[in-house]
Each structure stands twice: as structure tokens, then as C-alpha cells.
mmCIF file of C-alpha atoms in Angstrom:
data_model
loop_
_atom_site.group_PDB
_atom_site.id
_atom_site.type_symbol
_atom_site.label_atom_id
_atom_site.label_comp_id
_atom_site.label_asym_id
_atom_site.label_seq_id
_atom_site.Cartn_x
_atom_site.Cartn_y
_atom_site.Cartn_z
ATOM 1 C CA MET A 137 -16.952 -10.089 -26.966
ATOM 2 C CA GLU A 138 -18.752 -12.993 -25.314
ATOM 3 C CA ASP A 139 -17.236 -15.357 -27.905
ATOM 4 C CA ILE A 140 -13.590 -14.440 -27.237
ATOM 5 C CA GLU A 141 -11.737 -16.864 -24.978
ATOM 6 C CA LEU A 142 -8.316 -16.767 -23.394
ATOM 7 C CA ARG A 143 -7.328 -19.982 -25.170
ATOM 8 C CA GLN A 144 -7.937 -18.216 -28.485
ATOM 9 C CA LEU A 145 -5.647 -15.353 -27.511
ATOM 10 C CA ARG A 146 -3.000 -17.831 -26.352
ATOM 11 C CA CYS A 147 -3.287 -19.619 -29.681
ATOM 12 C CA LEU A 148 -2.839 -16.403 -31.679
ATOM 13 C CA VAL A 149 0.194 -15.357 -29.645
ATOM 14 C CA ALA A 150 1.705 -18.846 -29.956
ATOM 15 C CA ILE A 151 1.358 -18.808 -33.759
ATOM 16 C CA VAL A 152 3.062 -15.426 -33.992
ATOM 17 C CA ASN A 153 5.769 -16.397 -31.505
ATOM 18 C CA GLU A 154 6.531 -19.763 -33.111
ATOM 19 C CA GLY A 155 6.122 -18.692 -36.733
ATOM 20 C CA THR A 156 4.088 -21.682 -37.958
ATOM 21 C CA PHE A 157 0.891 -23.510 -37.051
ATOM 22 C CA THR A 158 2.858 -26.723 -36.600
ATOM 23 C CA ASP A 159 5.257 -25.201 -34.087
ATOM 24 C CA ALA A 160 2.416 -23.420 -32.314
ATOM 25 C CA ALA A 161 0.601 -26.743 -31.937
ATOM 26 C CA ILE A 162 3.716 -28.292 -30.404
ATOM 27 C CA ALA A 163 4.120 -25.366 -27.996
ATOM 28 C CA LEU A 164 0.476 -25.555 -26.930
ATOM 29 C CA GLY A 165 0.356 -29.342 -26.761
ATOM 30 C CA VAL A 166 -2.554 -29.660 -29.198
ATOM 31 C CA SER A 167 -3.040 -30.755 -32.789
ATOM 32 C CA GLN A 168 -2.373 -28.506 -35.764
ATOM 33 C CA ALA A 169 -6.028 -28.846 -36.720
ATOM 34 C CA ALA A 170 -7.026 -27.543 -33.258
ATOM 35 C CA VAL A 171 -4.787 -24.510 -33.761
ATOM 36 C CA SER A 172 -6.416 -23.780 -37.130
ATOM 37 C CA ARG A 173 -9.933 -24.122 -35.691
ATOM 38 C CA THR A 174 -9.140 -21.904 -32.691
ATOM 39 C CA LEU A 175 -7.662 -19.148 -34.840
ATOM 40 C CA ALA A 176 -10.613 -19.298 -37.240
ATOM 41 C CA ALA A 177 -13.039 -18.968 -34.308
ATOM 42 C CA LEU A 178 -11.177 -15.907 -33.044
ATOM 43 C CA GLU A 179 -11.209 -14.257 -36.467
ATOM 44 C CA ARG A 180 -14.948 -14.915 -36.791
ATOM 45 C CA ALA A 181 -15.589 -13.440 -33.334
ATOM 46 C CA LEU A 182 -13.606 -10.301 -34.162
ATOM 47 C CA GLY A 183 -14.807 -10.046 -37.739
ATOM 48 C CA VAL A 184 -11.300 -9.391 -39.072
ATOM 49 C CA ARG A 185 -8.439 -11.309 -40.611
ATOM 50 C CA LEU A 186 -5.505 -11.561 -38.217
ATOM 51 C CA LEU A 187 -2.891 -13.657 -40.080
ATOM 52 C CA ARG A 188 -1.625 -14.163 -43.617
ATOM 53 C CA ARG A 189 -0.584 -17.722 -44.455
ATOM 54 C CA THR A 190 1.751 -18.758 -47.271
ATOM 55 C CA SER A 191 3.521 -22.031 -47.895
ATOM 56 C CA ARG A 192 6.606 -20.636 -46.146
ATOM 57 C CA GLU A 193 5.414 -18.427 -43.309
ATOM 58 C CA VAL A 194 2.627 -16.978 -41.244
ATOM 59 C CA THR A 195 2.607 -13.204 -40.695
ATOM 60 C CA PRO A 196 0.166 -10.907 -38.886
ATOM 61 C CA THR A 197 -1.944 -8.437 -40.824
ATOM 62 C CA ALA A 198 -1.849 -4.793 -39.734
ATOM 63 C CA THR A 199 -4.912 -5.419 -37.583
ATOM 64 C CA GLY A 200 -3.355 -8.662 -36.401
ATOM 65 C CA LEU A 201 -0.297 -6.830 -35.103
ATOM 66 C CA ARG A 202 -2.492 -4.593 -32.951
ATOM 67 C CA VAL A 203 -4.575 -7.501 -31.717
ATOM 68 C CA VAL A 204 -1.468 -9.545 -30.865
ATOM 69 C CA ALA A 205 -0.043 -6.650 -28.844
ATOM 70 C CA GLN A 206 -3.297 -6.311 -26.926
ATOM 71 C CA ALA A 207 -3.588 -10.074 -26.488
ATOM 72 C CA ARG A 208 -0.143 -10.187 -24.896
ATOM 73 C CA ARG A 209 -1.201 -7.475 -22.435
ATOM 74 C CA VAL A 210 -4.425 -9.315 -21.602
ATOM 75 C CA LEU A 211 -2.602 -12.599 -21.017
ATOM 76 C CA SER A 212 -0.015 -10.830 -18.869
ATOM 77 C CA ASP A 213 -2.773 -9.211 -16.809
ATOM 78 C CA VAL A 214 -4.470 -12.569 -16.331
ATOM 79 C CA ALA A 215 -1.182 -14.122 -15.224
ATOM 80 C CA ASP A 216 -0.763 -11.284 -12.712
ATOM 81 C CA LEU A 217 -4.317 -11.827 -11.503
ATOM 82 C CA VAL A 218 -3.675 -15.532 -10.920
ATOM 83 C CA GLU A 219 -0.413 -14.784 -9.114
ATOM 84 C CA GLU A 220 -2.143 -12.180 -6.947
ATOM 85 C CA ALA A 221 -4.882 -14.608 -5.955
ATOM 86 C CA ALA A 222 -2.396 -17.362 -5.181
ATOM 87 C CA SER A 223 0.171 -15.233 -3.348
ATOM 88 C CA GLY A 224 -1.583 -15.113 0.025
ATOM 89 C CA HIS A 225 0.851 -17.587 1.537
ATOM 90 C CA THR A 226 3.992 -16.260 -0.134
ATOM 91 C CA ARG A 227 3.664 -12.457 0.022
ATOM 92 C CA LEU A 228 2.588 -10.053 2.735
ATOM 93 C CA ARG A 229 1.969 -6.352 2.067
ATOM 94 C CA ILE A 230 1.536 -4.139 5.117
ATOM 95 C CA GLY A 231 0.284 -0.623 4.455
ATOM 96 C CA TYR A 232 0.905 2.471 6.529
ATOM 97 C CA ALA A 233 0.059 6.136 6.086
ATOM 98 C CA TRP A 234 3.046 7.956 7.590
ATOM 99 C CA SER A 235 5.450 6.022 9.742
ATOM 100 C CA ALA A 236 5.100 2.219 9.655
ATOM 101 C CA VAL A 237 5.915 1.022 13.201
ATOM 102 C CA GLY A 238 8.470 3.677 14.038
ATOM 103 C CA ARG A 239 11.569 2.511 15.861
ATOM 104 C CA HIS A 240 10.357 -1.081 15.575
ATOM 105 C CA THR A 241 10.262 -1.046 11.764
ATOM 106 C CA VAL A 242 13.727 -2.457 11.111
ATOM 107 C CA ALA A 243 13.464 -5.049 13.883
ATOM 108 C CA PHE A 244 10.065 -6.128 12.582
ATOM 109 C CA GLN A 245 11.399 -6.590 9.049
ATOM 110 C CA ARG A 246 14.480 -8.501 10.163
ATOM 111 C CA ARG A 247 12.695 -10.768 12.616
ATOM 112 C CA TRP A 248 9.916 -11.483 10.140
ATOM 113 C CA THR A 249 12.394 -12.517 7.452
ATOM 114 C CA ALA A 250 14.248 -14.778 9.892
ATOM 115 C CA ALA A 251 11.083 -16.440 11.199
ATOM 116 C CA HIS A 252 9.108 -16.596 7.923
ATOM 117 C CA PRO A 253 11.573 -16.913 5.013
ATOM 118 C CA GLY A 254 8.832 -18.208 2.708
ATOM 119 C CA VAL A 255 6.641 -15.095 3.060
ATOM 120 C CA ASP A 256 8.028 -11.938 1.442
ATOM 121 C CA LEU A 257 7.252 -8.850 3.499
ATOM 122 C CA HIS A 258 6.629 -5.519 1.753
ATOM 123 C CA LEU A 259 5.852 -2.275 3.574
ATOM 124 C CA VAL A 260 3.665 0.000 1.436
ATOM 125 C CA ARG A 261 3.107 3.696 2.173
ATOM 126 C CA VAL A 262 -0.431 4.775 1.225
ATOM 127 C CA ASN A 263 -1.780 8.009 2.684
ATOM 128 C CA THR A 264 -5.438 7.054 3.013
ATOM 129 C CA ALA A 265 -7.642 6.497 6.054
ATOM 130 C CA SER A 266 -7.197 2.723 5.826
ATOM 131 C CA ALA A 267 -3.507 2.963 4.818
ATOM 132 C CA GLY A 268 -4.228 1.196 1.539
ATOM 133 C CA LEU A 269 -6.356 -1.631 2.914
ATOM 134 C CA GLY A 270 -9.611 -0.384 1.418
ATOM 135 C CA GLU A 271 -7.892 0.374 -1.881
ATOM 136 C CA GLY A 272 -6.480 -3.148 -2.262
ATOM 137 C CA ALA A 273 -2.894 -1.905 -2.023
ATOM 138 C CA CYS A 274 -2.067 -4.085 0.991
ATOM 139 C CA ASP A 275 -3.139 -7.161 2.932
ATOM 140 C CA LEU A 276 -2.844 -5.688 6.438
ATOM 141 C CA ALA A 277 -2.470 -2.085 7.566
ATOM 142 C CA VAL A 278 -0.950 -0.200 10.477
ATOM 143 C CA VAL A 279 -3.266 2.631 11.491
ATOM 144 C CA ARG A 280 -3.261 5.028 14.419
ATOM 145 C CA ARG A 281 -6.918 5.868 14.743
ATOM 146 C CA PRO A 282 -10.083 3.748 14.749
ATOM 147 C CA LEU A 283 -11.518 2.624 11.437
ATOM 148 C CA PRO A 284 -15.310 3.105 11.386
ATOM 149 C CA ASP A 285 -15.638 0.967 8.252
ATOM 150 C CA ARG A 286 -17.327 -2.260 9.376
ATOM 151 C CA ARG A 287 -15.545 -4.213 6.663
ATOM 152 C CA PHE A 288 -12.387 -4.098 8.772
ATOM 153 C CA ASP A 289 -11.339 -5.487 12.135
ATOM 154 C CA THR A 290 -8.509 -3.991 14.186
ATOM 155 C CA ALA A 291 -6.441 -4.856 17.223
ATOM 156 C CA ILE A 292 -4.193 -2.593 19.283
ATOM 157 C CA VAL A 293 -0.577 -3.781 19.212
ATOM 158 C CA GLY A 294 1.031 -0.953 21.157
ATOM 159 C CA LEU A 295 1.021 2.632 22.382
ATOM 160 C CA GLU A 296 3.215 5.581 21.348
ATOM 161 C CA ARG A 297 3.860 8.901 23.028
ATOM 162 C CA ARG A 298 2.580 12.068 21.411
ATOM 163 C CA LEU A 299 5.315 14.466 20.325
ATOM 164 C CA CYS A 300 5.285 18.051 19.141
ATOM 165 C CA ALA A 301 7.269 18.757 15.975
ATOM 166 C CA MET A 302 8.576 22.324 15.740
ATOM 167 C CA ALA A 303 11.283 24.364 14.060
ATOM 168 C CA ALA A 304 14.695 23.955 15.645
ATOM 169 C CA ASP A 305 14.825 27.684 16.453
ATOM 170 C CA ASP A 306 11.374 27.741 18.064
ATOM 171 C CA PRO A 307 11.541 29.028 21.674
ATOM 172 C CA LEU A 308 9.797 25.831 22.837
ATOM 173 C CA ALA A 309 12.607 23.757 21.316
ATOM 174 C CA ARG A 310 14.792 24.698 24.298
ATOM 175 C CA ARG A 311 12.486 22.734 26.596
ATOM 176 C CA ARG A 312 12.702 19.013 27.234
ATOM 177 C CA SER A 313 8.919 18.669 26.943
ATOM 178 C CA VAL A 314 5.836 20.814 26.388
ATOM 179 C CA ARG A 315 2.199 20.924 27.459
ATOM 180 C CA LEU A 316 -0.878 21.239 25.297
ATOM 181 C CA ALA A 317 -1.496 24.709 26.728
ATOM 182 C CA ASP A 318 1.897 25.826 25.360
ATOM 183 C CA LEU A 319 0.643 25.104 21.833
ATOM 184 C CA ALA A 320 -2.792 26.732 22.039
ATOM 185 C CA GLY A 321 -1.775 29.946 20.300
ATOM 186 C CA ARG A 322 0.044 28.254 17.437
ATOM 187 C CA ILE A 323 -0.904 27.081 13.951
ATOM 188 C CA LEU A 324 -1.407 23.325 14.057
ATOM 189 C CA LEU A 325 -0.748 21.399 10.834
ATOM 190 C CA VAL A 326 -3.046 18.400 10.473
ATOM 191 C CA ASP A 327 -3.738 15.655 7.943
ATOM 192 C CA ARG A 328 -7.476 15.069 8.255
ATOM 193 C CA ARG A 329 -7.334 11.798 6.326
ATOM 194 C CA THR A 330 -4.781 9.948 8.418
ATOM 195 C CA GLY A 331 -3.512 12.232 11.186
ATOM 196 C CA THR A 332 -3.699 11.319 14.870
ATOM 197 C CA THR A 333 -4.205 14.863 16.179
ATOM 198 C CA THR A 334 -7.244 17.139 15.898
ATOM 199 C CA PRO A 335 -8.159 20.402 17.679
ATOM 200 C CA GLU A 336 -10.438 18.349 19.957
ATOM 201 C CA LEU A 337 -7.320 17.331 21.874
ATOM 202 C CA TRP A 338 -7.472 20.834 23.461
ATOM 203 C CA PRO A 339 -10.256 22.375 25.570
ATOM 204 C CA PRO A 340 -12.868 24.195 23.451
ATOM 205 C CA ASP A 341 -11.699 27.623 24.598
ATOM 206 C CA ALA A 342 -7.988 26.973 24.025
ATOM 207 C CA ARG A 343 -7.692 25.300 20.645
ATOM 208 C CA PRO A 344 -4.955 26.199 18.154
ATOM 209 C CA ALA A 345 -5.644 27.447 14.660
ATOM 210 C CA VAL A 346 -5.538 24.686 12.069
ATOM 211 C CA GLU A 347 -4.052 24.388 8.601
ATOM 212 C CA GLU A 348 -4.399 21.245 6.540
ATOM 213 C CA THR A 349 -1.560 19.272 4.986
ATOM 214 C CA HIS A 350 -1.663 16.125 2.883
ATOM 215 C CA ASP A 351 1.767 14.530 3.131
ATOM 216 C CA VAL A 352 4.448 14.044 5.760
ATOM 217 C CA ASP A 353 7.122 15.708 3.621
ATOM 218 C CA ASP A 354 4.957 18.810 3.126
ATOM 219 C CA TRP A 355 4.193 18.775 6.865
ATOM 220 C CA LEU A 356 7.891 18.727 7.757
ATOM 221 C CA THR A 357 8.770 21.414 5.228
ATOM 222 C CA VAL A 358 6.249 23.870 6.668
ATOM 223 C CA ILE A 359 7.324 23.089 10.230
ATOM 224 C CA ALA A 360 11.017 23.554 9.435
ATOM 225 C CA ALA A 361 10.184 26.987 8.016
ATOM 226 C CA GLY A 362 8.607 27.984 11.330
ATOM 227 C CA ARG A 363 5.136 28.457 9.836
ATOM 228 C CA GLY A 364 3.408 25.934 12.076
ATOM 229 C CA ILE A 365 3.786 23.028 14.464
ATOM 230 C CA GLY A 366 2.634 19.434 14.399
ATOM 231 C CA VAL A 367 1.568 16.962 17.057
ATOM 232 C CA THR A 368 2.176 13.399 16.040
ATOM 233 C CA ALA A 369 2.860 9.871 17.198
ATOM 234 C CA GLU A 370 6.381 9.076 18.367
ATOM 235 C CA SER A 371 6.919 6.852 15.340
ATOM 236 C CA THR A 372 7.019 9.901 13.060
ATOM 237 C CA ALA A 373 10.124 11.189 14.839
ATOM 238 C CA ASN A 374 11.801 7.803 14.411
ATOM 239 C CA GLN A 375 10.891 7.494 10.763
ATOM 240 C CA TYR A 376 11.421 11.112 9.698
ATOM 241 C CA PRO A 377 14.300 12.917 11.386
ATOM 242 C CA ARG A 378 14.685 16.185 9.507
ATOM 243 C CA PRO A 379 17.297 18.961 9.733
ATOM 244 C CA GLY A 380 15.631 22.057 11.132
ATOM 245 C CA VAL A 381 12.888 20.102 12.930
ATOM 246 C CA VAL A 382 12.927 18.916 16.555
ATOM 247 C CA TYR A 383 10.460 16.731 18.407
ATOM 248 C CA ARG A 384 9.488 17.257 22.046
ATOM 249 C CA PRO A 385 7.159 15.061 24.156
ATOM 250 C CA VAL A 386 3.734 16.509 24.965
ATOM 251 C CA ARG A 387 3.576 15.355 28.540
ATOM 252 C CA ASP A 388 -0.145 15.900 29.209
ATOM 253 C CA ALA A 389 -1.456 14.397 25.937
ATOM 254 C CA GLU A 390 -2.884 10.899 25.830
ATOM 255 C CA PRO A 391 -0.781 8.329 23.937
ATOM 256 C CA VAL A 392 -1.581 7.148 20.431
ATOM 257 C CA ALA A 393 -2.857 3.589 19.999
ATOM 258 C CA VAL A 394 -1.157 1.660 17.197
ATOM 259 C CA ARG A 395 -3.582 -0.715 15.506
ATOM 260 C CA LEU A 396 -3.241 -3.509 12.994
ATOM 261 C CA ALA A 397 -6.208 -3.645 10.593
ATOM 262 C CA TRP A 398 -7.420 -6.414 8.292
ATOM 263 C CA TRP A 399 -10.405 -7.438 6.178
ATOM 264 C CA ARG A 400 -12.979 -8.965 8.500
ATOM 265 C CA ASP A 401 -14.207 -11.568 6.018
ATOM 266 C CA ASP A 402 -10.829 -12.322 4.417
ATOM 267 C CA PRO A 403 -7.911 -12.071 6.866
ATOM 268 C CA HIS A 404 -4.440 -12.771 5.528
ATOM 269 C CA PRO A 405 -3.011 -16.154 6.598
ATOM 270 C CA ALA A 406 -0.124 -14.370 8.329
ATOM 271 C CA LEU A 407 -2.389 -12.159 10.466
ATOM 272 C CA GLN A 408 -1.837 -13.934 13.770
ATOM 273 C CA ALA A 409 1.931 -14.078 13.328
ATOM 274 C CA VAL A 410 2.070 -10.346 12.577
ATOM 275 C CA LEU A 411 -0.112 -9.521 15.588
ATOM 276 C CA GLU A 412 2.105 -11.535 17.883
ATOM 277 C CA LEU A 413 5.385 -10.102 16.594
ATOM 278 C CA LEU A 414 4.253 -6.455 16.651
ATOM 279 C CA SER A 415 2.725 -6.839 20.111
ATOM 280 C CA GLU A 416 5.954 -8.354 21.388
ATOM 281 C CA LEU A 417 8.067 -5.554 19.906
ATOM 282 C CA TYR A 418 5.931 -2.833 21.492
ATOM 283 C CA ARG A 419 5.671 -4.691 24.796
ATOM 284 C CA THR A 420 9.408 -5.306 25.230
ATOM 285 C CA ALA A 421 10.759 -2.001 23.862
#
């Protein structure tokens, strides 16, 4: 395996694509002799014959067909790797667990595109504690609770009210707002990985029962059925209106801090621009 090089795989694929050693040499910009030597080195490294040569054509052996297919995948993966490494200035992926930036999501996307047409913005939903940042699924992440992982830095860009999600026919739905004490005897649905609400929001002697959920759609389905309630950031109501579910402000609950997170030792080039735009949207809304 140590003797196999990408140039050898490119050579093999070029021979098969072009049909002759001469045409492969032209496509690769090398001599025909160099093509022959490179293929021979690859066959020696693998210990198998990959191509049959006649005076009229070059065709892969059965093993050669399998190796060519794998070589194409390897070369494609390498091309993707190079593009990924070089895309820092042309692509921006922002992860979020449940609700992006709520009512500011559309404005953020539109204003970003207008101000930074050369940097493609992609919002990526990843329901993990770091909203995909730790998994490599995004470049920056919107999170709504502190990240203890010292690999990341965060900054607060805004605050959101806490709302209670309940079934539309719940007696509390007739109120304009609720208090935490009104919810103490209920079943509280929480997502322990990414959720913003825990029983510790209530006094120790007045905490609701807890059931765990793992996805916002499951959370809403259970709430709509009247089998529990949820307490969430205001952005969830903006992002996920649902028939059968109403949201009411929890007037004595502290607000939720909205944070932007990034890799401490490798911040994305667009970090400062994103911080400024999100902070402005939350400040002026």
C-alpha cells in the first residue's frame, strides 16, 4: 500500500478513459513511455495484471475493472478533500440543532447573500450538543446553551424569550402568558443533548416530571397529542408553527442566550461578519 500513488491511479483511469496509451499520455501531458512505466509500477505494487494490450486496443482485466472503479472513487474523494480544504473563503456552513435564528433566519440569509455574494451560505440542522461543529458538519454553529468543550469559543449574539408549547386545547392555552408554577404538575418534554430547558429552572420542591425526546418533530407530535408540554426558546415557535400546538410566553423565566460558536484554533474567515450581522438583527428586531 505504501507504494501506491495517486498519479498511478490517475494514469490507470486515463488509459481506460482514453482507450490507448498514446491518448492517455496526451491527456496527462506526459510521454507514452512515462504512462507505461507508471502503469507497470502500479501493477507491481498490487501484484496483479490490470490491463490487456493488443495492437488495436487496451482493455481492463476483470481485476482491472474493479480496481478502476475503486480508483475513480478514490480520486473523487481526493478532489472533494481538496475542495473542502480550499472552500473556506467561498462556502459557509452554519449548524443549528432546532431552530436556526428563529424569526431572523430569512433576513439573515437574504442580507448575507446581498452583502457577500462570493460566499455561499448553507444552514445545516444537526441535533448534537455543538450543532454539528464538533462533528465537522459545519464551520460555525448557533447554540443556545454554553459549550463546555474548550476547543470552541462562543459569543452571545442575542436573547430570546422562553415560551411554553402546549396542545391547543390545553386549559392554559386560553391565557396570554403562563408562569413556571403553572407548569409544575405537568410532564415536561426535554432534549438533554441540545435543549434549553431542564427541571432546574423550577424550585427543587416544584419541578415537573420529565420525559426525554430526541427531535423537534417528535417533541411537537407528543405536545399536540396533549401528552406533555415543552419550554423552549422563542425561535422554535417561529421556525415550527404546528397545527394543534400553541406557544405562550413564560413571563417569569429567564431568557435564552443565543450564541455563535466556532473552533478556537481555526475560526472561519467569515466569523466576524456573521457575528456582526446576527448581533445587528437581534439588536434591532
